[in-house]
Coordinates of N, CA and C in Angstrom, one line a residue:
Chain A
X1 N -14.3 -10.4 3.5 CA -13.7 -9.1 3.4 C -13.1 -8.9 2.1
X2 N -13.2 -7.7 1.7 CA -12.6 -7.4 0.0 C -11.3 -6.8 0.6
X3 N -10.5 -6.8 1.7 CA -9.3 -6.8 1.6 C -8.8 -5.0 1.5
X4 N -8.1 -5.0 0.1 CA -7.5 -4.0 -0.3 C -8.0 -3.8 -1.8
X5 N -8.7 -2.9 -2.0 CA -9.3 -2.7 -3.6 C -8.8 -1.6 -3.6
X6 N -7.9 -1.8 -5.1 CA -7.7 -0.6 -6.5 C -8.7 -0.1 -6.9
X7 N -8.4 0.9 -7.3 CA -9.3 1.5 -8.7 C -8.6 2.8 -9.6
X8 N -8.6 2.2 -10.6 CA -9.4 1.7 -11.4 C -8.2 0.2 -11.9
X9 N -8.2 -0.7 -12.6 CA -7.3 -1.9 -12.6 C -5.9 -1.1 -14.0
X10 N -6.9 -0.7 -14.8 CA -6.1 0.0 -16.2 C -6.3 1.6 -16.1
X11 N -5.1 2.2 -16.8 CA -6.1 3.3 -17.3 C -4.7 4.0 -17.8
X12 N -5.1 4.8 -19.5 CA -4.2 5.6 -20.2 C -4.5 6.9 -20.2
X13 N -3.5 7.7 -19.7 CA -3.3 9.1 -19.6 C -2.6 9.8 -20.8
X14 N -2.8 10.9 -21.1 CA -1.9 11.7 -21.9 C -0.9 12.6 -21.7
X15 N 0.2 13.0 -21.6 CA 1.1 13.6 -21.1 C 0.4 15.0 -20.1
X16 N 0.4 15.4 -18.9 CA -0.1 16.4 -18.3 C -1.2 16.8 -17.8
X17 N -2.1 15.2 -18.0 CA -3.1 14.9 -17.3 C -3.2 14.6 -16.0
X18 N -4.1 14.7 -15.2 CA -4.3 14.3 -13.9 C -5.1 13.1 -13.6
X19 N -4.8 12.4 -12.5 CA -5.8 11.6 -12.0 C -5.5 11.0 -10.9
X20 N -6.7 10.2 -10.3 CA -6.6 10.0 -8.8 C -6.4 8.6 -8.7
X21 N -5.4 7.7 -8.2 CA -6.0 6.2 -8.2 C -6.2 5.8 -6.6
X22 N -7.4 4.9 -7.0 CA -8.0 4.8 -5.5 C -7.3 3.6 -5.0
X23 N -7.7 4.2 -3.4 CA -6.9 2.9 -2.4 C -7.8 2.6 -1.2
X24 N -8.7 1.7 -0.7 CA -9.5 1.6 0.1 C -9.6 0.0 1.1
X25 N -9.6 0.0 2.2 CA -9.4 -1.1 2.3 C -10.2 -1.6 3.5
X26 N -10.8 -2.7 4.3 CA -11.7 -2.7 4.9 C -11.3 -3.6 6.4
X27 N -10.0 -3.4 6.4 CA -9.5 -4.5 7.4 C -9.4 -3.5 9.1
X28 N -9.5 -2.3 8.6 CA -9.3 -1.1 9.8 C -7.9 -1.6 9.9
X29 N -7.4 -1.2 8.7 CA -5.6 -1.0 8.9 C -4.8 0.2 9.3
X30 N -4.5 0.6 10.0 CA -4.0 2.3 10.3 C -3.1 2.5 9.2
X31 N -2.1 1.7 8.8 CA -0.6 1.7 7.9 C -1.2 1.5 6.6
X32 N -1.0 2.6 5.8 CA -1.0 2.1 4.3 C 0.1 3.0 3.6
X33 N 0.3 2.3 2.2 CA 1.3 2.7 1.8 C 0.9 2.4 -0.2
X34 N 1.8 3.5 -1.1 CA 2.2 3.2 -2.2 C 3.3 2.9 -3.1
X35 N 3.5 1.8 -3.7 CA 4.4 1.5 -4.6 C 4.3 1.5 -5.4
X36 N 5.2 1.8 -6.8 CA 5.0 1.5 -7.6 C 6.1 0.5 -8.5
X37 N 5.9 -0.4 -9.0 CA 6.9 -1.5 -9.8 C 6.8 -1.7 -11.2
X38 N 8.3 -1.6 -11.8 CA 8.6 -1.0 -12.9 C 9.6 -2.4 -13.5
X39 N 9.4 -2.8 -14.5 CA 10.6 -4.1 -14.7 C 12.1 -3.8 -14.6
X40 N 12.3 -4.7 -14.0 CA 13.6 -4.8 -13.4 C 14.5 -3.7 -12.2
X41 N 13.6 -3.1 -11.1 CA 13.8 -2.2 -10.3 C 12.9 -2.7 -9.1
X42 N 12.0 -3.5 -9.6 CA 11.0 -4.3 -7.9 C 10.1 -3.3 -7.8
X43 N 10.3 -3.3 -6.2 CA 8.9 -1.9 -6.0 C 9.5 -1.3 -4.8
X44 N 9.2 0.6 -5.6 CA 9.7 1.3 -5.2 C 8.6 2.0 -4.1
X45 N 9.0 2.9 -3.0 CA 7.8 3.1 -2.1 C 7.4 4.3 -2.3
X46 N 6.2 5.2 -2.5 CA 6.2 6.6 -3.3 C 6.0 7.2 -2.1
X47 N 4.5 6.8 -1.3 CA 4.3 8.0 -0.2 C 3.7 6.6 0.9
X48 N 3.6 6.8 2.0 CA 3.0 6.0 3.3 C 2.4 6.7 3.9
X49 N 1.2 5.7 4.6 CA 0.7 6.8 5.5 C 0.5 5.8 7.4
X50 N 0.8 6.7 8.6 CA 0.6 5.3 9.9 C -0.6 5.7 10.2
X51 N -1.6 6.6 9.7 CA -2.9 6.8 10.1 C -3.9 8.1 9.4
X52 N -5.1 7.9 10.1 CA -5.7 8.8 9.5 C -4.8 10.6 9.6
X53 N -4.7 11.1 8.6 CA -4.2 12.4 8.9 C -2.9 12.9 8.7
X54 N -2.0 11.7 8.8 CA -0.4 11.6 8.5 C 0.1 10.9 7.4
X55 N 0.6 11.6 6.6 CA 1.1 10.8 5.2 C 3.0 11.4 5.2
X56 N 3.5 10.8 5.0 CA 4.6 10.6 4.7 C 5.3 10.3 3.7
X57 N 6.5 10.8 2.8 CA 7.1 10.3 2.3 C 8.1 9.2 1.6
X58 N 8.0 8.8 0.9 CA 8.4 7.5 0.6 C 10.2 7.5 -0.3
X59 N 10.6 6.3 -1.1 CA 11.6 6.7 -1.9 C 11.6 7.6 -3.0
X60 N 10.2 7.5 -3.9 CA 9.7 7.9 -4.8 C 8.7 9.0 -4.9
X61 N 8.7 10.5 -4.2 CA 7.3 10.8 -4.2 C 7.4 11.8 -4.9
X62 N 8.1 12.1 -5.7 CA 8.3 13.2 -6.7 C 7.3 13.3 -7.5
X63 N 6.1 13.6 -8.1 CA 5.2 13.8 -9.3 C 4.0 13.1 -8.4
X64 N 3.6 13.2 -7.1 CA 2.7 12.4 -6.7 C 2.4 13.0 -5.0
X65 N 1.0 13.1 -5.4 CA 0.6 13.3 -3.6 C -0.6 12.2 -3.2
X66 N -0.3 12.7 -1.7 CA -1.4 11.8 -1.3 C -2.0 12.6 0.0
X67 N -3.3 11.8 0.5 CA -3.8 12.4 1.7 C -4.6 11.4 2.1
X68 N -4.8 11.7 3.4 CA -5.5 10.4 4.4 C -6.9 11.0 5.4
X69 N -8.1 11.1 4.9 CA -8.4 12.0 5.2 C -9.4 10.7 6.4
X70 N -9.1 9.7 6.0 CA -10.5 8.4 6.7 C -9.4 7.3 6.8
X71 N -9.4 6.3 8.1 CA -8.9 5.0 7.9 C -9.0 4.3 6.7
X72 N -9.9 3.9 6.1 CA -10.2 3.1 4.6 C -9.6 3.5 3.3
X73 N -9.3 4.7 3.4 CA -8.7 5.2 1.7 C -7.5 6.3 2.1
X74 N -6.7 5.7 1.2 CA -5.8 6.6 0.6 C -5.6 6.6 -0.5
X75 N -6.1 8.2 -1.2 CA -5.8 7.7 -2.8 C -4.5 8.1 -3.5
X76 N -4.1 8.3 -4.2 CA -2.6 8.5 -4.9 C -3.1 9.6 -5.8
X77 N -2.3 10.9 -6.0 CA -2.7 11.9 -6.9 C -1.8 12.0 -7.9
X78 N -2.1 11.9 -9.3 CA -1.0 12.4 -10.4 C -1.0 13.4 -11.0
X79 N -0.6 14.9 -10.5 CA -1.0 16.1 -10.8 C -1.1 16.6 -12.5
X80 N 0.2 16.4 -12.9 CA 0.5 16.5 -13.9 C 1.2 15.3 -14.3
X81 N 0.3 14.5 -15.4 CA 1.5 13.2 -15.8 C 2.3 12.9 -16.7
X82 N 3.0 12.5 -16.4 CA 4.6 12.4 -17.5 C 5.2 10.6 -17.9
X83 N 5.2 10.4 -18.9 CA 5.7 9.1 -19.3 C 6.4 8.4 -18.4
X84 N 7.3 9.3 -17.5 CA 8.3 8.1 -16.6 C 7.5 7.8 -15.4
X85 N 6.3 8.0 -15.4 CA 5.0 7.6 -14.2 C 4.4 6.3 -15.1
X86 N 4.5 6.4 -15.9 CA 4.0 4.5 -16.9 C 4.3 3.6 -15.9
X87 N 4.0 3.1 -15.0 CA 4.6 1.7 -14.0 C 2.7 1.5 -13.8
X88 N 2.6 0.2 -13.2 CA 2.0 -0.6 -12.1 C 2.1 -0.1 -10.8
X89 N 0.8 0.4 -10.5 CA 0.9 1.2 -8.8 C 0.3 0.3 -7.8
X90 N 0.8 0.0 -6.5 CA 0.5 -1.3 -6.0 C 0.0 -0.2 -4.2
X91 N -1.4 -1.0 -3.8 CA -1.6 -0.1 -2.5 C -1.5 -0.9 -1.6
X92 N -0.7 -1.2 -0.4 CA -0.6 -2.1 0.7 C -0.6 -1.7 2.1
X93 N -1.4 -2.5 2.7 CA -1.5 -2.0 4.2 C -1.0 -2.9 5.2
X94 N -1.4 -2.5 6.5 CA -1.0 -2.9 7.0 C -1.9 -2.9 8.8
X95 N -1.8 -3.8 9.7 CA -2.9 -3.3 10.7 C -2.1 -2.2 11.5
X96 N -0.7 -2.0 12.0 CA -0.2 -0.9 12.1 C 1.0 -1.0 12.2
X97 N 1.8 0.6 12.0 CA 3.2 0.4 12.4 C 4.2 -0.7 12.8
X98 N 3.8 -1.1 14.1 CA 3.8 -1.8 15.5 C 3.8 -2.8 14.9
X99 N 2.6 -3.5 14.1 CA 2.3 -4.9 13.6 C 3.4 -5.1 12.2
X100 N 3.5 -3.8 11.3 CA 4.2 -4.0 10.6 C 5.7 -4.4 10.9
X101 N 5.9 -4.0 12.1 CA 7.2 -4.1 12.3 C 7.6 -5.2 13.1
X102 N 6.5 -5.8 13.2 CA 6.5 -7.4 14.5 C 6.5 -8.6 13.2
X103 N 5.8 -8.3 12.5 CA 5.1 -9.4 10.9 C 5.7 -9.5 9.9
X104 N 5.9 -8.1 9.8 CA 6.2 -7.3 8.0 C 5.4 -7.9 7.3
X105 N 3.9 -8.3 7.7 CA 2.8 -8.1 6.4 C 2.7 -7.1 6.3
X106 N 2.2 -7.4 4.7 CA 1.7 -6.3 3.8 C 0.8 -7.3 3.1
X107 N -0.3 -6.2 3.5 CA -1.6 -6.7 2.4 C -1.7 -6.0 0.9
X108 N -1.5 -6.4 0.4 CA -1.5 -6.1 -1.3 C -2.6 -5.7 -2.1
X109 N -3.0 -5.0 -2.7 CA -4.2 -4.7 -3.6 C -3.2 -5.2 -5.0
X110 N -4.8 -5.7 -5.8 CA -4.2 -6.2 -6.8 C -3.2 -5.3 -8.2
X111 N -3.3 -4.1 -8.0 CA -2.2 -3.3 -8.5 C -3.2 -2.4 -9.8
X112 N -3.1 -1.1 -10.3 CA -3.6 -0.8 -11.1 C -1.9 -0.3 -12.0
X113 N -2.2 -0.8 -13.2 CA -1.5 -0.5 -14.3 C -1.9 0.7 -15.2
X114 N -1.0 1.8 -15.2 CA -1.4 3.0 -15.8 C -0.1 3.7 -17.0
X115 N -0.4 3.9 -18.0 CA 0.2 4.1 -19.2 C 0.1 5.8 -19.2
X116 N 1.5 6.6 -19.7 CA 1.1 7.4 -19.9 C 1.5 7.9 -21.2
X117 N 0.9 8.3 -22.4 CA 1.3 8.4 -23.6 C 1.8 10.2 -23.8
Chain B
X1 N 17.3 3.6 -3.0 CA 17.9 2.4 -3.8 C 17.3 0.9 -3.0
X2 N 17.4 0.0 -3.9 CA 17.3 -1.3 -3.4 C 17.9 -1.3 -2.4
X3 N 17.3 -2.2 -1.4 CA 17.7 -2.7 -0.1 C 18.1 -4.2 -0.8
X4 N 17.2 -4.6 -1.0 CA 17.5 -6.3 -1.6 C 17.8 -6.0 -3.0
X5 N 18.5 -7.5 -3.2 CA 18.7 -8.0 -4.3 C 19.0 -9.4 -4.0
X6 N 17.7 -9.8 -5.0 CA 17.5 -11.7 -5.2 C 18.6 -12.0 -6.5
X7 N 19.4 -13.4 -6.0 CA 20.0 -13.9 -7.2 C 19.7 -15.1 -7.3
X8 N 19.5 -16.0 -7.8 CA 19.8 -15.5 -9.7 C 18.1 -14.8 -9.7
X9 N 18.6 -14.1 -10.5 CA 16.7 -13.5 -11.5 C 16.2 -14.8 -11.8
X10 N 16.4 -15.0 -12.6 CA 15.0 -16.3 -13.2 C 15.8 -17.9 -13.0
X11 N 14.5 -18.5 -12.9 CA 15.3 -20.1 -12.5 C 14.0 -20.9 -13.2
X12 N 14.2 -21.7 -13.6 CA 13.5 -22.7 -14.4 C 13.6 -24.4 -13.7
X13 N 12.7 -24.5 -13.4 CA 12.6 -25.8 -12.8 C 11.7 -26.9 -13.4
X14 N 12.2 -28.3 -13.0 CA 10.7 -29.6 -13.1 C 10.2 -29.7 -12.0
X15 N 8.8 -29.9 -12.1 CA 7.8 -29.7 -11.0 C 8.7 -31.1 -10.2
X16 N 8.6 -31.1 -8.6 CA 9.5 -31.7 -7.8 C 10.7 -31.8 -7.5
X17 N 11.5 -30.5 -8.3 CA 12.6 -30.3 -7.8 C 12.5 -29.3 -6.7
X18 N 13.6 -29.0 -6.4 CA 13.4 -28.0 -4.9 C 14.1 -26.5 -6.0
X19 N 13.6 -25.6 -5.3 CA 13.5 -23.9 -6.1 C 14.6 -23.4 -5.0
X20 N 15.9 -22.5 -5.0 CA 16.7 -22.1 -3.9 C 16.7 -20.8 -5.2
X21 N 16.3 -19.7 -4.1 CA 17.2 -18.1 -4.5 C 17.9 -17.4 -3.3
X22 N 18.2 -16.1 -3.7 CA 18.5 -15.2 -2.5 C 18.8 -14.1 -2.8
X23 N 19.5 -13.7 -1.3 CA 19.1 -11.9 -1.3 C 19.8 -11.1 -0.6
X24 N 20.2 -10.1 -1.1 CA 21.7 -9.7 -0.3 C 21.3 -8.1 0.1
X25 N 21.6 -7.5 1.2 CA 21.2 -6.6 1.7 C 22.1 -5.6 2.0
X26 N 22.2 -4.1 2.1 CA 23.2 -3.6 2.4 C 23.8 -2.9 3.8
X27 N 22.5 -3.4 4.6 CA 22.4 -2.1 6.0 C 21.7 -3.2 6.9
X28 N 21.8 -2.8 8.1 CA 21.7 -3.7 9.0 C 20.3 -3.5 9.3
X29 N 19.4 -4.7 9.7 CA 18.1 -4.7 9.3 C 17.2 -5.4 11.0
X30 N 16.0 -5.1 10.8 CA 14.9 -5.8 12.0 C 14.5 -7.3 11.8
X31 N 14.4 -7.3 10.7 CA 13.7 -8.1 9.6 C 14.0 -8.5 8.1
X32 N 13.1 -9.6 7.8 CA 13.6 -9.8 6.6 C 12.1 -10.7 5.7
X33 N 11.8 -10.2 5.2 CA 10.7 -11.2 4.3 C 10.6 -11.7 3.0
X34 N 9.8 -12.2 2.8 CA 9.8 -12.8 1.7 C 8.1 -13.0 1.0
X35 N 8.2 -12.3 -0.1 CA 6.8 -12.2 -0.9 C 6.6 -13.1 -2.2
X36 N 5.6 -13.3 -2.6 CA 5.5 -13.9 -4.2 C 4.3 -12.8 -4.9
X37 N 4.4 -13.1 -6.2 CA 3.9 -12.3 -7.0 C 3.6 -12.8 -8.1
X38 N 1.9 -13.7 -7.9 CA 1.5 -14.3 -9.2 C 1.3 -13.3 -10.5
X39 N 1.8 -13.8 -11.7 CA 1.9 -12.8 -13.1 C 0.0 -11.8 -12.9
X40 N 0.6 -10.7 -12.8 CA -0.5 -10.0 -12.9 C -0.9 -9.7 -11.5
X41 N -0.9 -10.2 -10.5 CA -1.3 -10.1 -9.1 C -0.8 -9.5 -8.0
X42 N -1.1 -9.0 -7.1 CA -0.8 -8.7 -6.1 C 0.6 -8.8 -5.1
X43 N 1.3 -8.3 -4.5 CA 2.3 -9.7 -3.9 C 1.6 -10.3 -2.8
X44 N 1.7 -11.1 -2.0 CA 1.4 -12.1 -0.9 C 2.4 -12.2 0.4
X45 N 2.2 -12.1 1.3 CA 3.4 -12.8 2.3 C 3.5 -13.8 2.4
X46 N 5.1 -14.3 2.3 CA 5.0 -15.9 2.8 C 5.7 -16.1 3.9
X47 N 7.0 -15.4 4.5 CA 7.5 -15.5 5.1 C 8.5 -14.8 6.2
X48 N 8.5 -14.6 7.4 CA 9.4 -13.8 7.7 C 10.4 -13.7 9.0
X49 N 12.0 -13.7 8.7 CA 12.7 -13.9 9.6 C 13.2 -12.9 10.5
X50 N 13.8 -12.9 11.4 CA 13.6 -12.3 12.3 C 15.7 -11.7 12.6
X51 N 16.2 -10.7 12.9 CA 17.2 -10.5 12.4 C 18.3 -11.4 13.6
X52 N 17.7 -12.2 14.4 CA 17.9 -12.9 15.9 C 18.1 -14.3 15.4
X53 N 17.2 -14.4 14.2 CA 16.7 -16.0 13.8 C 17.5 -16.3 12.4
X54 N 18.1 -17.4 12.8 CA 19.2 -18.2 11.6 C 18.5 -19.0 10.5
X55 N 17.2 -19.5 10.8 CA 16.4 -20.0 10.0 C 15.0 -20.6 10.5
X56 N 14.4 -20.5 9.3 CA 12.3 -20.6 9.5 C 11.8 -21.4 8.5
X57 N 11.0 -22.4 9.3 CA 10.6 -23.1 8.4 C 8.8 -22.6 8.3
X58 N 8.0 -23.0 6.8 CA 6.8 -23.0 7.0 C 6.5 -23.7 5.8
X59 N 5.8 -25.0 6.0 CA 5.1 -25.8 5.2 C 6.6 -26.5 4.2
X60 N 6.4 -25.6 2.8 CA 7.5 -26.3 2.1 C 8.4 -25.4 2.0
X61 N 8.9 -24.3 2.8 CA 9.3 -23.3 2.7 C 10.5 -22.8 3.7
X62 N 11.6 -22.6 3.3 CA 12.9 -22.4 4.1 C 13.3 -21.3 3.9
X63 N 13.8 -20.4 4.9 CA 14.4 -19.5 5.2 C 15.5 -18.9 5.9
X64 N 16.9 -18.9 5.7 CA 18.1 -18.5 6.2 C 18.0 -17.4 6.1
X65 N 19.0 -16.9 6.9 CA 19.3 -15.9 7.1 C 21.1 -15.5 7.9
X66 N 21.4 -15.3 7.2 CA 23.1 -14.5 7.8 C 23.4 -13.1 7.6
X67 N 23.5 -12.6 8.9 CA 23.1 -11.6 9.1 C 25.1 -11.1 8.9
X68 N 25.5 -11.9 9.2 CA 27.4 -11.6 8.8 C 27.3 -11.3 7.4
X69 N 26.8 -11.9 6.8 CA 26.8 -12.0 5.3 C 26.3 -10.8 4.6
X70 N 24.9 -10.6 4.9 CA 23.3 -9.8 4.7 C 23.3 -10.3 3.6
X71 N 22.9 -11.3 3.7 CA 22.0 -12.4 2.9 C 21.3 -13.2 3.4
X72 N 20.1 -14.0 3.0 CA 19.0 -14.6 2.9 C 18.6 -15.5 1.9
X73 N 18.4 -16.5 1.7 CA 18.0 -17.5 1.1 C 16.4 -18.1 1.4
X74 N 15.8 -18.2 0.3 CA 14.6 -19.1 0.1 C 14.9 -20.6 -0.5
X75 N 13.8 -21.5 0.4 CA 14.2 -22.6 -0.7 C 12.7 -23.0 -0.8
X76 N 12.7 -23.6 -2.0 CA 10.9 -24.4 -2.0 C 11.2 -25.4 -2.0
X77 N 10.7 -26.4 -1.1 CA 11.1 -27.9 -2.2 C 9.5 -28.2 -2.2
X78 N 9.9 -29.6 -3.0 CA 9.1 -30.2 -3.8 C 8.3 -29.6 -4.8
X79 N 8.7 -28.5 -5.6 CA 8.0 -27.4 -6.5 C 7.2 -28.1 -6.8
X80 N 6.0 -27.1 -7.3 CA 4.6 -27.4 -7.9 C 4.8 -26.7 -9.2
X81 N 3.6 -26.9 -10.4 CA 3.1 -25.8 -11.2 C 3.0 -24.3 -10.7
X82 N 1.8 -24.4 -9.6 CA 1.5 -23.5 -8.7 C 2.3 -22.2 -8.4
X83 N 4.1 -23.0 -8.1 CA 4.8 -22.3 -7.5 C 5.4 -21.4 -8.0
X84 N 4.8 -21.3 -9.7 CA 5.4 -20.3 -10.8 C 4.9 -18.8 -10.7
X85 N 6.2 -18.2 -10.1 CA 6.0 -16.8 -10.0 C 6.9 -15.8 -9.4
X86 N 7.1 -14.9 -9.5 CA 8.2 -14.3 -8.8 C 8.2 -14.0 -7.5
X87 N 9.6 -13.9 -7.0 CA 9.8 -13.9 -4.9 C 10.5 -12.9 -5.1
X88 N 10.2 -12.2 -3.6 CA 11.0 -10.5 -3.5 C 11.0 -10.9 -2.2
X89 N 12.3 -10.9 -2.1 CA 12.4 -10.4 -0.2 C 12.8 -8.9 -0.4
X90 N 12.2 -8.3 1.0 CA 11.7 -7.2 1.5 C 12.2 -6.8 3.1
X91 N 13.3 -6.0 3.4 CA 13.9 -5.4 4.5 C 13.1 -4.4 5.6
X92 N 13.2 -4.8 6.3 CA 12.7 -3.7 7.5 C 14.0 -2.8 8.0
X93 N 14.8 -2.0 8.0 CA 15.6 -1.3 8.0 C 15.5 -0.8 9.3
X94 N 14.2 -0.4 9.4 CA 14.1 -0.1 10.9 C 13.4 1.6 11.2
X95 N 12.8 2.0 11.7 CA 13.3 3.8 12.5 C 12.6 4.2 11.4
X96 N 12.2 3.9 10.2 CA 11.6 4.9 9.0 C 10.5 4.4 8.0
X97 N 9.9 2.8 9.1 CA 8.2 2.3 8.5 C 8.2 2.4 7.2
X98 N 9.3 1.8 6.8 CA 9.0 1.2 5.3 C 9.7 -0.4 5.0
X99 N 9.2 -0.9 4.0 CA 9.9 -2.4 4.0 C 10.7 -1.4 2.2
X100 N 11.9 -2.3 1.9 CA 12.3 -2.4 1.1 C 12.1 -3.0 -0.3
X101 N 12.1 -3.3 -0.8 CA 11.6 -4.3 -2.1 C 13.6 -5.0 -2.5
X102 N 13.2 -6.0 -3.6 CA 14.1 -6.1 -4.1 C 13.4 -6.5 -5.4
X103 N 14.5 -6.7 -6.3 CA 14.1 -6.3 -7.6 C 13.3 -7.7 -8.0
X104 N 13.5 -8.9 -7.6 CA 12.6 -9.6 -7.8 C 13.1 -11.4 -8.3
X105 N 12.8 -12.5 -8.4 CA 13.3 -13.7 -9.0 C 12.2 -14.3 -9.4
X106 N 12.3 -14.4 -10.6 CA 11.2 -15.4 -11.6 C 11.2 -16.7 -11.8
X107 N 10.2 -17.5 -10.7 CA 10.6 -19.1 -10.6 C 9.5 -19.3 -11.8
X108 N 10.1 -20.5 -12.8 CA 8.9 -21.5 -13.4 C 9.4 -22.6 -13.2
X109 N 7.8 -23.0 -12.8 CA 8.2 -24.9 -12.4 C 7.5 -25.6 -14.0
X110 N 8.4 -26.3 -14.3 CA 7.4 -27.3 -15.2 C 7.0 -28.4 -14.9
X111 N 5.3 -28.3 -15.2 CA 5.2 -29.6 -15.1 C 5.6 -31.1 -15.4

């Protein structure tokens, strides 16, 4: 199983650019979620989603959407991007709710790093 | 805002000493975990207590928990090379399906 894959691993934006980063995962996890982690703050949670169709809000989802349109992906949208969006965006799931809240796994994707100049 | 916070931030160790951090919480919780995060990678789960459970063991790995306190403690013993990397424990708060982060603790073991 490939788990939880990012895409893309890097990538530099210019002030008011857009872009999508991908989130796809192959475990048939209902629960996914985005963070992103910034030095010395940990990781913050932007938007979540408990299934196909339902995305929710996180601590951070100001400058960012999302949508769940299939179990396997949820991507992260950066409509217009702004310097204080420069962090490491990390996509983690989970098999559901329920499990999350019996386990507290979280499956990790290896994180895409995104710069915005 | 943080739910957790690990102290001390960074700890420097010799390989075979035992690694102790912790984590202090502010709201009364389900749960409680504990992640690592090799430089550049993903986090991982390693651990997780239960807000019922005073302590968990797995492999080299210890886990307290005082829920009077809202604090939590890791310990590693017998550190490795391997074991260089940072730990975040992570809150289940409960009612609103999200885990918390904390800001994070930077173990190096030397060999």
């Amino acid at each position: 199983n490939a788990g939880v894959t990012q895409t893309p691993k890097f990538q530099v934006l210019k002030t008011g650019q857009s872009m999508t980063l991908q989130c796809a995962q192959d475990m048939n996890h209902e629960y996914m979620s985005w963070y992103r982690q910034d030095p010395g703050m940990g990781l913050r949670l932007i938007h979540y989603s408990v299934g196909a169709g339902i995305t929710d809000q996180g601590e951070v989802p100001n400058g960012y959407n999302v949508s769940r349109s299939t179990t396997e992906d949820f991507p992260l949208r950066l409509l217009s991007a702004a310097p204080s969006q420069t962090s490491v965006y990390f996509c983690a799931s989970s098999y559901s709710i329920l499990r999350l809240a019996a386990t507290g796994e979280l499956f990790f994707g290896e994180g895409s790093r995104l710069t915005v100049l | 805002s943080q739910q957790g916070e690990e102290d001390p931030q960074a700890l420097s160790i010799q390989e075979g000493e035992n690694a102790t951090m912790n984590c202090s919480y502010k709201t009364s919780i389900n749960n409680l975990q504990w992640y690592r995060q090799n430089s550049g990678r993903g986090l991982v789960h390693l651990i997780l207590i239960r807000s019922n459970e005073r302590e968990k063991h797995s492999g080299r790995l210890r886990v307290t928990l005082d829920t009077s306190k809202k604090s939590s403690s890791l310990l590693i013993t017998a550190s490795r090379a391997a074991d260089t990397a940072s730990y975040f424990c992570a809150t289940d708060v409960g009612g609103n399906n999200r885990l918390a982060f904390g800001k994070g603790n930077q173990v190096v073991v030397i060999p």
